Coordinates of C-alpha atoms in Angstrom, one line a residue:
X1 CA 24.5 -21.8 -46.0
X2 CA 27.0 -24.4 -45.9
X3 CA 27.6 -26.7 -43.4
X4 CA 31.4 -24.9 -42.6
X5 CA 29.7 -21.5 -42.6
X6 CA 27.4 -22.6 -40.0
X7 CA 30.0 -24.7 -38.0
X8 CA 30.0 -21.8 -34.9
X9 CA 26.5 -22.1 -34.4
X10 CA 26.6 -25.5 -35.1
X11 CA 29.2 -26.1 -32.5
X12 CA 27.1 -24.0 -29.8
X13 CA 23.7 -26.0 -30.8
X14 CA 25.5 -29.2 -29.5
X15 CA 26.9 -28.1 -26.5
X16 CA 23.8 -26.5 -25.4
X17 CA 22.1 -29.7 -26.4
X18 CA 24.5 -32.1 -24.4
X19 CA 24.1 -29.9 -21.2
X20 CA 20.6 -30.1 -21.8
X21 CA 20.6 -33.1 -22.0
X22 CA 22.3 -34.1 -19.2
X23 CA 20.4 -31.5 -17.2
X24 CA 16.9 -33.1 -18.3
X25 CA 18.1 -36.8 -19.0
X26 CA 15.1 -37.5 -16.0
X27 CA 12.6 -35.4 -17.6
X28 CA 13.3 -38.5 -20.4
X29 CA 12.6 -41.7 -17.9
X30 CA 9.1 -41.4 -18.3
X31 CA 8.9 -41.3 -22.0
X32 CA 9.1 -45.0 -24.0
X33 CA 12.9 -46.7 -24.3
X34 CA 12.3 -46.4 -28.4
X35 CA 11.8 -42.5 -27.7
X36 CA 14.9 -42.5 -25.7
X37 CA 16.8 -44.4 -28.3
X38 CA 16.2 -42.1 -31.3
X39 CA 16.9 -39.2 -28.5
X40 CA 20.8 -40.8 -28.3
X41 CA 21.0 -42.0 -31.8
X42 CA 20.1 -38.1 -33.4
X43 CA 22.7 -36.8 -30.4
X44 CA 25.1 -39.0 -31.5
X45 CA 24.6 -38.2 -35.2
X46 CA 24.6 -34.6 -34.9
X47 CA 27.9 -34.8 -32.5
X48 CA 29.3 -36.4 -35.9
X49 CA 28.0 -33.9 -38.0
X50 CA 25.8 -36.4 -39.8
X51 CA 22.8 -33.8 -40.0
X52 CA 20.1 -35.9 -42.0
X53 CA 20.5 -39.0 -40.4
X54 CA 20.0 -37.2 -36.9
X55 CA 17.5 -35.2 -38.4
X56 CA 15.6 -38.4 -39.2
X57 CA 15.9 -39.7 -35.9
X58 CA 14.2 -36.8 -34.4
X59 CA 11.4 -36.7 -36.5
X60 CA 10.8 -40.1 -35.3
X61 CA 11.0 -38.9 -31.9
X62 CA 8.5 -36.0 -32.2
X63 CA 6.1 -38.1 -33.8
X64 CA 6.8 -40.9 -30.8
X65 CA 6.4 -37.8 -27.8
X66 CA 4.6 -34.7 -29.1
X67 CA 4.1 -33.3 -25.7
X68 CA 8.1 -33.7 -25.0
X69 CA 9.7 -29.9 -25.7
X70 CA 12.8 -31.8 -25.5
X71 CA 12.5 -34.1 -29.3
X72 CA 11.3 -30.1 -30.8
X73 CA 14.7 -28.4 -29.6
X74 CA 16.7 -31.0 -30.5
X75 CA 14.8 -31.1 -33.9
X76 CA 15.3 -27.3 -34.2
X77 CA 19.1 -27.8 -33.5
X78 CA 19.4 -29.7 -36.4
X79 CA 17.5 -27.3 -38.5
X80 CA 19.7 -24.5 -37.4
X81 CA 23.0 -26.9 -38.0
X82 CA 21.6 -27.2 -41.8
X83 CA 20.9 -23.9 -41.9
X84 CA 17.5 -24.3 -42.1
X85 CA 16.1 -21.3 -39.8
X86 CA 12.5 -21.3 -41.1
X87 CA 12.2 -25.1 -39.9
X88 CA 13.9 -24.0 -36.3
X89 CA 11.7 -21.6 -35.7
X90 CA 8.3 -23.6 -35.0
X91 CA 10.2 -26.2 -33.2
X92 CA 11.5 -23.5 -31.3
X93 CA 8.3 -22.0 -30.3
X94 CA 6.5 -25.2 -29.6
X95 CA 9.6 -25.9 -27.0
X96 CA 9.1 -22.8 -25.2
X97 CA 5.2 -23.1 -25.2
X98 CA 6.0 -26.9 -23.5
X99 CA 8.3 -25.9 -20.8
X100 CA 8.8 -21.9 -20.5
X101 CA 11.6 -22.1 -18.1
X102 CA 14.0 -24.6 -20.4
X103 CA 16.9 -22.3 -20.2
X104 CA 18.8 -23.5 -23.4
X105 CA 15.5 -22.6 -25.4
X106 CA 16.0 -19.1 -24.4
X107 CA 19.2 -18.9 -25.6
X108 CA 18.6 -19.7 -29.1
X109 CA 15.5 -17.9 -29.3
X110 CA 14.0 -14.3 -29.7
X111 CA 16.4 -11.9 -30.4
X112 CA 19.6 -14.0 -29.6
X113 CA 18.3 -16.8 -32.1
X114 CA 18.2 -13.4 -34.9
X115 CA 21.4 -12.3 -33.9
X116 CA 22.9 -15.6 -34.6
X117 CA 21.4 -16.3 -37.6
X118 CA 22.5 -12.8 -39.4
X119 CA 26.1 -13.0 -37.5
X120 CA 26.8 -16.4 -38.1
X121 CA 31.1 -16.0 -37.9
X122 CA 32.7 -17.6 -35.6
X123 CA 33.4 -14.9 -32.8
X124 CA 30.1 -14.3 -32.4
X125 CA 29.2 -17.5 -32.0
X126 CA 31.9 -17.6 -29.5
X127 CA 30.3 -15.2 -27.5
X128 CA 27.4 -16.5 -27.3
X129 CA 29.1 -19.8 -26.5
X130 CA 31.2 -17.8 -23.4
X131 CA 28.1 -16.7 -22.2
X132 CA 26.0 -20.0 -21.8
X133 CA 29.2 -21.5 -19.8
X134 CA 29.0 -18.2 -17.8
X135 CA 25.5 -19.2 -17.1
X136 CA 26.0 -22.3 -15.7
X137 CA 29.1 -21.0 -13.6
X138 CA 27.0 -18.5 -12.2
X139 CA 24.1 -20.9 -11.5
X140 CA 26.0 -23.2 -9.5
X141 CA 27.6 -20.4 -7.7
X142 CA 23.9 -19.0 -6.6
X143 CA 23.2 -22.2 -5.3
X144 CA 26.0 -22.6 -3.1
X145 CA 25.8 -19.7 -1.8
X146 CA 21.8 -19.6 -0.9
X147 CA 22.7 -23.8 -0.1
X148 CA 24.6 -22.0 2.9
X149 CA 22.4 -18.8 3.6
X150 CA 24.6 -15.8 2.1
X151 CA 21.4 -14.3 0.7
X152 CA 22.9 -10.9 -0.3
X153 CA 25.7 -13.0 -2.1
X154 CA 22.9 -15.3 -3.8
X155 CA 21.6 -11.9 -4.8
X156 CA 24.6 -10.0 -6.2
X157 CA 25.0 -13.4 -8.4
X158 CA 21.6 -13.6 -9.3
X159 CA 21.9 -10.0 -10.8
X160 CA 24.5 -11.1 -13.2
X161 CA 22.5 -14.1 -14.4
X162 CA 19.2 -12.7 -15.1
X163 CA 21.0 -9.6 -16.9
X164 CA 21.9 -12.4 -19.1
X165 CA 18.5 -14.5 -19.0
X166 CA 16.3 -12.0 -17.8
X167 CA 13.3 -14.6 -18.4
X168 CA 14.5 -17.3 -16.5
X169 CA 11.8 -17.8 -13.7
X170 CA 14.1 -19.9 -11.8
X171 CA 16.7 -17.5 -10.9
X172 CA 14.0 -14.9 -10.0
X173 CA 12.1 -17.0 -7.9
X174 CA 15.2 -17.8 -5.9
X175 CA 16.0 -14.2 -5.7
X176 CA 12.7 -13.4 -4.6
X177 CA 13.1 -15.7 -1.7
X178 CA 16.3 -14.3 -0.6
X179 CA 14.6 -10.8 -0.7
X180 CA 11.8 -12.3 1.7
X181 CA 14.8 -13.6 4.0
X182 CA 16.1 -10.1 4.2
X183 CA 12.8 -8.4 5.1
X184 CA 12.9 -6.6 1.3
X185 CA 9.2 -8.0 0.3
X186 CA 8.5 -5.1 -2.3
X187 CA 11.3 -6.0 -4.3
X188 CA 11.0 -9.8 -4.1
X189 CA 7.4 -9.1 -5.5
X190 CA 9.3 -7.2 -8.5
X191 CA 10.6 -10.5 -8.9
X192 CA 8.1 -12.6 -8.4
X193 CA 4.9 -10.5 -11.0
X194 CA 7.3 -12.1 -14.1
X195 CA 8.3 -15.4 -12.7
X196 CA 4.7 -16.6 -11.8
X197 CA 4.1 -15.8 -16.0
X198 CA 6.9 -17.4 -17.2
X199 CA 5.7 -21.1 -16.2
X200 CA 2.5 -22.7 -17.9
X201 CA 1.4 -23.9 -14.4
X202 CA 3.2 -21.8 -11.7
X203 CA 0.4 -21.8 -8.6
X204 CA 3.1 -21.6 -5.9
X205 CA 4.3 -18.3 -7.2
X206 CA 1.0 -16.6 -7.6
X207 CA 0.0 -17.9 -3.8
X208 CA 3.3 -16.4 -2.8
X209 CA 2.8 -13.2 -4.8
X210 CA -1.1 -12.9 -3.1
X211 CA 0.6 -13.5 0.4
X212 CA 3.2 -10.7 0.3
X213 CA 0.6 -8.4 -1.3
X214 CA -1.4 -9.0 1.6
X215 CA 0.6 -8.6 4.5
X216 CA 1.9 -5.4 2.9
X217 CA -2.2 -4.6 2.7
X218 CA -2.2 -4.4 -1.0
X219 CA -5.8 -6.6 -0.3
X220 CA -6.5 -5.6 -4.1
X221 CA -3.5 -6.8 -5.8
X222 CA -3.5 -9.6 -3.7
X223 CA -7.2 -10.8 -4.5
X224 CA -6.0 -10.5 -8.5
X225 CA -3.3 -12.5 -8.1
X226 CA -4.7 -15.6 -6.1
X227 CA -7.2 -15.4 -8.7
X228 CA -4.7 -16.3 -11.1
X229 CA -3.4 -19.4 -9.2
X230 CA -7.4 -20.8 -8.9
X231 CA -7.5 -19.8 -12.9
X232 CA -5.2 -22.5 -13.4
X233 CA -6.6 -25.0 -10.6
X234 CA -10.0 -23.9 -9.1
X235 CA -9.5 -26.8 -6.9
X236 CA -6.3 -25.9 -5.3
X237 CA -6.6 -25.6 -1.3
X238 CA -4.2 -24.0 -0.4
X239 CA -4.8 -21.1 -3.1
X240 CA -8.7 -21.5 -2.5
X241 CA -8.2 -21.0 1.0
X242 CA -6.5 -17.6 0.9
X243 CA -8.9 -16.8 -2.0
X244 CA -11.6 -16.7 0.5
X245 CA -9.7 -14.9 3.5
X246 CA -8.5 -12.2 1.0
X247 CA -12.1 -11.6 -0.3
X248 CA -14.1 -11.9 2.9
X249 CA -11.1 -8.9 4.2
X250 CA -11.2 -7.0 1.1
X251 CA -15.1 -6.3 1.2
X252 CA -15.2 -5.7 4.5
X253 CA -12.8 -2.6 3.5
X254 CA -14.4 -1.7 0.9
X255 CA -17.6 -1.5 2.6
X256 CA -16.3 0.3 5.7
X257 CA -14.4 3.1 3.4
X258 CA -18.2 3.4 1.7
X259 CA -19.5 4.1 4.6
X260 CA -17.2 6.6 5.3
X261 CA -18.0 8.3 2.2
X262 CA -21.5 8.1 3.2
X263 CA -20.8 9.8 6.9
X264 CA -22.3 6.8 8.3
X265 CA -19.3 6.9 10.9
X266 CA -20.7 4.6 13.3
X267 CA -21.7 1.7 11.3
X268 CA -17.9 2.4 9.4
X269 CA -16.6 1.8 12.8
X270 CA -18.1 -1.3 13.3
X271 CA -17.3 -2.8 10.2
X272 CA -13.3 -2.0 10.9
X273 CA -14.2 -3.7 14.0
X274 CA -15.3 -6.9 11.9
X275 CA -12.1 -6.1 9.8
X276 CA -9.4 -6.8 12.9
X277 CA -11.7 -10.0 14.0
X278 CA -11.2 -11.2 10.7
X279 CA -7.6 -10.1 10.1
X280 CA -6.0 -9.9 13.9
X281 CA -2.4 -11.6 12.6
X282 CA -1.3 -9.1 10.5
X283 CA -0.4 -5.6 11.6
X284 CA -1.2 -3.0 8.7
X285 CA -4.8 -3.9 8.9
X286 CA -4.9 -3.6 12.7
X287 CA -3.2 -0.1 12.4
X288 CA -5.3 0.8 9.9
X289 CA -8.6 0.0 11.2
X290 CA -7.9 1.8 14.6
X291 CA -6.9 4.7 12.0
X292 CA -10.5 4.7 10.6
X293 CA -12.1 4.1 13.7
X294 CA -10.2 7.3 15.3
X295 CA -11.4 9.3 12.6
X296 CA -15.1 8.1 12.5
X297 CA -14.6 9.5 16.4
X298 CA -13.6 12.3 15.8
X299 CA -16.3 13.3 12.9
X300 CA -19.1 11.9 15.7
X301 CA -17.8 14.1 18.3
X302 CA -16.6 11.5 20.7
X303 CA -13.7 13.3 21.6
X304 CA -12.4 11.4 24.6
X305 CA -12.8 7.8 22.8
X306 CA -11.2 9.8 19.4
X307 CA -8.2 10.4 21.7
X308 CA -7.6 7.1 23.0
X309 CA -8.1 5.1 20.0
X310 CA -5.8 7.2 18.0
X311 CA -2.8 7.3 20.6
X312 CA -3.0 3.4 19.9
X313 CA -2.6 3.8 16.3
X314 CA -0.1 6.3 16.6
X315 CA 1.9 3.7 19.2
X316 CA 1.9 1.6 15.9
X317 CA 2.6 4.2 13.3
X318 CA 4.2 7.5 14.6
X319 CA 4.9 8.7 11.0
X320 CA 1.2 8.5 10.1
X321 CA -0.2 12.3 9.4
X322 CA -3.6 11.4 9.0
X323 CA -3.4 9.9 12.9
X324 CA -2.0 12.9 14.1
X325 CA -4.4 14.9 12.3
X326 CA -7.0 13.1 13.7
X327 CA -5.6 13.5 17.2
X328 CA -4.9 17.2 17.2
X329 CA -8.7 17.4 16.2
X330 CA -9.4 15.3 19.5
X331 CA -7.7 17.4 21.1
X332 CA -9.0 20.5 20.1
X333 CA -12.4 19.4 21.0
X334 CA -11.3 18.7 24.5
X335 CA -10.2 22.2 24.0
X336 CA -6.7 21.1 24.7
X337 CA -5.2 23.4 22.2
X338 CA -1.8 23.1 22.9
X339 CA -1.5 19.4 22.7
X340 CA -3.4 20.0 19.4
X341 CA -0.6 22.6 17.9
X342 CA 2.2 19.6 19.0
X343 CA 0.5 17.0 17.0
X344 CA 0.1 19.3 14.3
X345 CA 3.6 20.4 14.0
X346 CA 4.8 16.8 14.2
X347 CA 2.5 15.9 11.3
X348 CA 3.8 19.0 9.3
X349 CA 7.9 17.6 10.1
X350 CA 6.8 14.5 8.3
X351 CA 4.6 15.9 5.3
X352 CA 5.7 20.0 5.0
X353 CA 3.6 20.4 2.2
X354 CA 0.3 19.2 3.1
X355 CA -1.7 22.2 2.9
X356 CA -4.6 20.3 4.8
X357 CA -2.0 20.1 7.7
X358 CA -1.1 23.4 7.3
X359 CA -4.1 24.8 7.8
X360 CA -5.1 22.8 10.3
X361 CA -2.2 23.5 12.9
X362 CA -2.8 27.5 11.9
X363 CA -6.1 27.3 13.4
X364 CA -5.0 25.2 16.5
X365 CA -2.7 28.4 17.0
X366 CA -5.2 30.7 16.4
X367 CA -7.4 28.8 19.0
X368 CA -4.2 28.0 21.5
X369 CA -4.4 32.3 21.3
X370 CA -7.6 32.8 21.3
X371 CA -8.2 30.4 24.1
X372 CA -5.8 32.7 26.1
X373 CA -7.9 35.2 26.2
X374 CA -12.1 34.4 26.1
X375 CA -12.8 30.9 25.5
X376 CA -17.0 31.3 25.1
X377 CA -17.7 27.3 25.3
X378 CA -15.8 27.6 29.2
X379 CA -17.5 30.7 29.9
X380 CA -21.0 28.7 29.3
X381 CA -19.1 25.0 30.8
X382 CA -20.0 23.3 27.4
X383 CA -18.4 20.8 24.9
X384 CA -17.5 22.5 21.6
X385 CA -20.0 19.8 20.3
X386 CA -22.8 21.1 22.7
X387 CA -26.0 22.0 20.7
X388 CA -28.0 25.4 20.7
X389 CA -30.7 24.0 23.3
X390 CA -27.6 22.9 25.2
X391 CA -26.1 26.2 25.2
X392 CA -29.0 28.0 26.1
X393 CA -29.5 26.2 28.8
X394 CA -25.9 27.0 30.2
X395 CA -26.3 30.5 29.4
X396 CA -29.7 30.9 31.4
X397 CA -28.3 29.2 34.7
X398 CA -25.4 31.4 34.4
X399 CA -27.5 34.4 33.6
X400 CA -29.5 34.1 36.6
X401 CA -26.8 33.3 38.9
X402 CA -24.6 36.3 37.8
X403 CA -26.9 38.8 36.8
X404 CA -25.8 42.5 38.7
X405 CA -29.4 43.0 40.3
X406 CA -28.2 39.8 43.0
X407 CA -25.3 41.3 44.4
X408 CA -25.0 44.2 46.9
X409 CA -21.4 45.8 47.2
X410 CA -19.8 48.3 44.6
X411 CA -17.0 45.2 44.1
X412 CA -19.4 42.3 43.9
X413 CA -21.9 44.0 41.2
X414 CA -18.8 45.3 38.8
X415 CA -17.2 41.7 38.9
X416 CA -21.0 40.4 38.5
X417 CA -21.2 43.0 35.1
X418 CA -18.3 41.8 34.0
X419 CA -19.0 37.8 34.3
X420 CA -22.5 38.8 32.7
X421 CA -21.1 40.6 29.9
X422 CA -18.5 37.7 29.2
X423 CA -21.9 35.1 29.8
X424 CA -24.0 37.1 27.4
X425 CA -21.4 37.6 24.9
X426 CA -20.9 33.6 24.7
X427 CA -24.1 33.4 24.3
X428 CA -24.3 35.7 21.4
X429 CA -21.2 34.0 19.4
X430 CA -22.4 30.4 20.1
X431 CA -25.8 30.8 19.3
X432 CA -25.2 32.3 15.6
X433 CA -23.8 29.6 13.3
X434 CA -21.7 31.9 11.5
X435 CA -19.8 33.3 14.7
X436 CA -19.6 30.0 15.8
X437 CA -17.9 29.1 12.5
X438 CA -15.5 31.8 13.1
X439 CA -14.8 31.2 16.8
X440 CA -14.1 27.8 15.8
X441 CA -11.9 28.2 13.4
X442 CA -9.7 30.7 15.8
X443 CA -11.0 34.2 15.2
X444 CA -12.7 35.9 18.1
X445 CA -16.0 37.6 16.2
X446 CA -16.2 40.1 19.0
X447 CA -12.9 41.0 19.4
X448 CA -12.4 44.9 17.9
X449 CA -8.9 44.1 16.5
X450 CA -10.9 41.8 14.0
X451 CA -13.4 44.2 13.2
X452 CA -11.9 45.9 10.8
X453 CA -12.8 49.2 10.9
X454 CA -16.9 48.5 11.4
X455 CA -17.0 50.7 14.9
X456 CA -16.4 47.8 16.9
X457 CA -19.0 46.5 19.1
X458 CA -16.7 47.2 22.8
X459 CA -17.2 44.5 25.4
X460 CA -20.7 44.7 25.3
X461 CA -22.3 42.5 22.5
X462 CA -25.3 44.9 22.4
X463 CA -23.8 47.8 21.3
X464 CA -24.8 49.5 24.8
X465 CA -23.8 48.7 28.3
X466 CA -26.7 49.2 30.7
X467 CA -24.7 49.2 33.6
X468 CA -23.0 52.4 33.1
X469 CA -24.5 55.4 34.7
X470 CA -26.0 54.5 37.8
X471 CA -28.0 51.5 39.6
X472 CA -30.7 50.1 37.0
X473 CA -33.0 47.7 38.9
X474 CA -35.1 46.0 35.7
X475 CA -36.5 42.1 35.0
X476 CA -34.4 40.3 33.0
X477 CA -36.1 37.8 30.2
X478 CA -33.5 35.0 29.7
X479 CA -34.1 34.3 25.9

């Protein structure tokens, strides 16, 4: 190409060098005077349109500073001035592999640098030219406004800017921040995933990134990503630091939730225990602990406990189903069936199509209903988690002390029958593991309307009801 055909580009290469170098003229103080010499001698050069003199200056200057990604941009401009796009290109790359973030690198590379090098008329290059000075404009404007805390007008800037530099980690990182000022943390870590990648050594961003992660109680995410910060500085204290809190957190999870899965629900609830020692500053993983802990409670029977510890994690998280889930089946232990059915039906408002909840407040109501009419663990005054010696034991005191055979009057020895009817039917349900099951889960096994057509058993769980026909007087053996 000539050096008239290339003039647009050529005229955006140099004012995207002078910014630059104005923008990084301190980057340059610690480099050697002769360095910055052929630096101004090739700007000057190429300003003039002498391309091979500057050319020859830069070349001095890469050899001088090969670790300075400004002498292999400047280099490359030059290339792409004498149409020599080939050459660009390494310099190019090497530029962005020295400093990621140089803005004006970005411009003239990837698919902008193509699109200028197949469209090299002048209106495109004007464009492109329009849009670097837009940049800057913007830039400035960003900084004023988050200079005088208008975060959501920082923001609404910031949008523009990395629609036309979506790789600059700069304004993401900035936007990220002014996401954590207003309280949006999942989308300033949206922000922050590319930004901590787009520097060589970007340690603050990955701590940042590990922090958020954690207080939201992404403990996994957050473990990966302050593992990437000690990746590039093992040594680093502040990253180390956290490395070790994260870790020492995150097992104890682990190990709690695998002990869950084990149903060892006491030693689960004293490693969520350990978990809010270690972690007491942060609120999901208090709330979630006390979450586990209820349901651990609740799966060792300790109903009472169960109910306290999950109206505390409810306090902290009314939305939570699985609390309220965990309640109603507190509840329904204590055989407090209608608070059970509320807790249920508030779980089901927040979550109408979780069949597990579903299901569960059905049989609260069928239990609410059936509890309206024979309840068998009052009839004996046991627990719903009392065993079979435990029942028997109920049903034999009761037994003795209501059988018909102590009472004298007509009145006294029908409301005996019926108390020892009620005693021995309870007996009879609680004591076979499969009408337990069904009692349980709301159905009355002795009730005739759920006998579907088999006869029906009556009140009597027997089949027979001695006490019809007369006075029997007979010794009772309390099995």
């Amino acid at each position: 190409l000539s050096f008239f055909h290339c003039l647009p580009v050529f005229c955006l290469i140099n004012y995207v060098v002078l910014v630059s170098f104005t923008c990084v003229s301190g980057v340059l103080g610690v480099s050697p005077v002769e360095i910055e010499q052929h630096l101004e001698m090739g700007r000057k050069l190429l300003a003039a349109g002498q391309l091979a003199e500057a050319l020859s200056h830069y070349h001095s200057a890469v050899e001088g500073d090969s670790k300075n990604y400004l002498t292999y941009y400047k280099r490359a401009a030059v290339f792409l001035a004498m149409g020599k796009s080939k050459s660009a290109l390494p310099d190019l790359t090497r530029a962005i592999q020295l400093k990621p973030d140089f803005l004006a690198v970005s411009l003239l590379s990837g698919l902008l640098l193509e699109k200028l090098l197949r469209s090299p008329d002048q209106e495109e290059a004007q464009n492109q030219l329009h849009k670097a000075e837009e940049l800057e404009e913007l830039q400035e404007e960003a900084h004023k406004a988050h200079h005088r805390g208008d975060y959501t007008t920082t923001i609404q800037v910031l949008d523009r800017v990395i629609e036309l530099s979506p790789w600059d980690p700069e304004s993401r990182e900035m936007r990220a921040e002014c996401y954590i000022r207003l309280g949006e943390p999942r989308k300033a870590i949206l922000d922050l995933t590319p930004a901590a990648r787009l520097r060589t050594d970007n340690r603050a961003a990955f701590l940042k990134l590990s922090r958020l992660l954690y207080d939201l109680g992404e403990h996994h995410n957050s473990l990966s990503e302050i593992r990437e910060c000690l990746k590039l500085d093992q040594d680093d204290k502040e990253c180390f630091a956290h490395y070790k809190q994260v870790k020492k957190l995150s097992k104890q999870m682990d190990s709690a939730e695998d002990l869950i899965s084990e149903q060892r629900y006491q030693e689960a609830i004293d490693k969520y225990e350990s978990v809010m020692r270690t972690e007491p500053n942060i609120p999901f993983y208090t709330t979630k602990a006390k979450e586990r802990i209820c349901f651990c409670l609740v799966k060792i029977k300790e109903a009472e406990l169960a109910l306290d510890t999950c109206s505390e994690a409810h306090q902290r998280d009314p939305q939570n189903i699985h609390i309220l889930r965990d309640r109603a089946e507190a509840y329904i232990q204590l055989q407090d069936y209608e608070k059970a059915v509320e807790d249920y039906q508030e779980a089901r408002e927040f979550d109408q199509d979780n069949q597990e909840i579903r299901e569960g407040l059905e049989r609260a109501q069928k239990l609410l209903k059936l509890s309206r009419k024979r309840d068998y663990y009052k009839i004996l005054g046991v627990s719903r988690s009392a065993n079979k010696q435990e029942i028997i034991k109920a049903y034999r005191k009761l037994a003795q002390q209501w059988h018909p055979d102590n009472f004298q009057s007509e009145t006294e020895k029908k409301e005996a029958e019926k108390k020892f009817i009620d005693i021995a039917s309870a007996k009879e349900v609680l004591t076979d593991p499969e009408m337990r099951q069904k009692f349980d889960s709301g159905e009355d096994p002795l009730d005739p309307e759920n006998q579907q057509g088999e006869g029906g058993r009556g009140e009597w769980p027997f089949g027979f009801n001695p006490f019809q026909g007369g006075n029997f007087h007979f010794k009772f053996h309390y099995n």
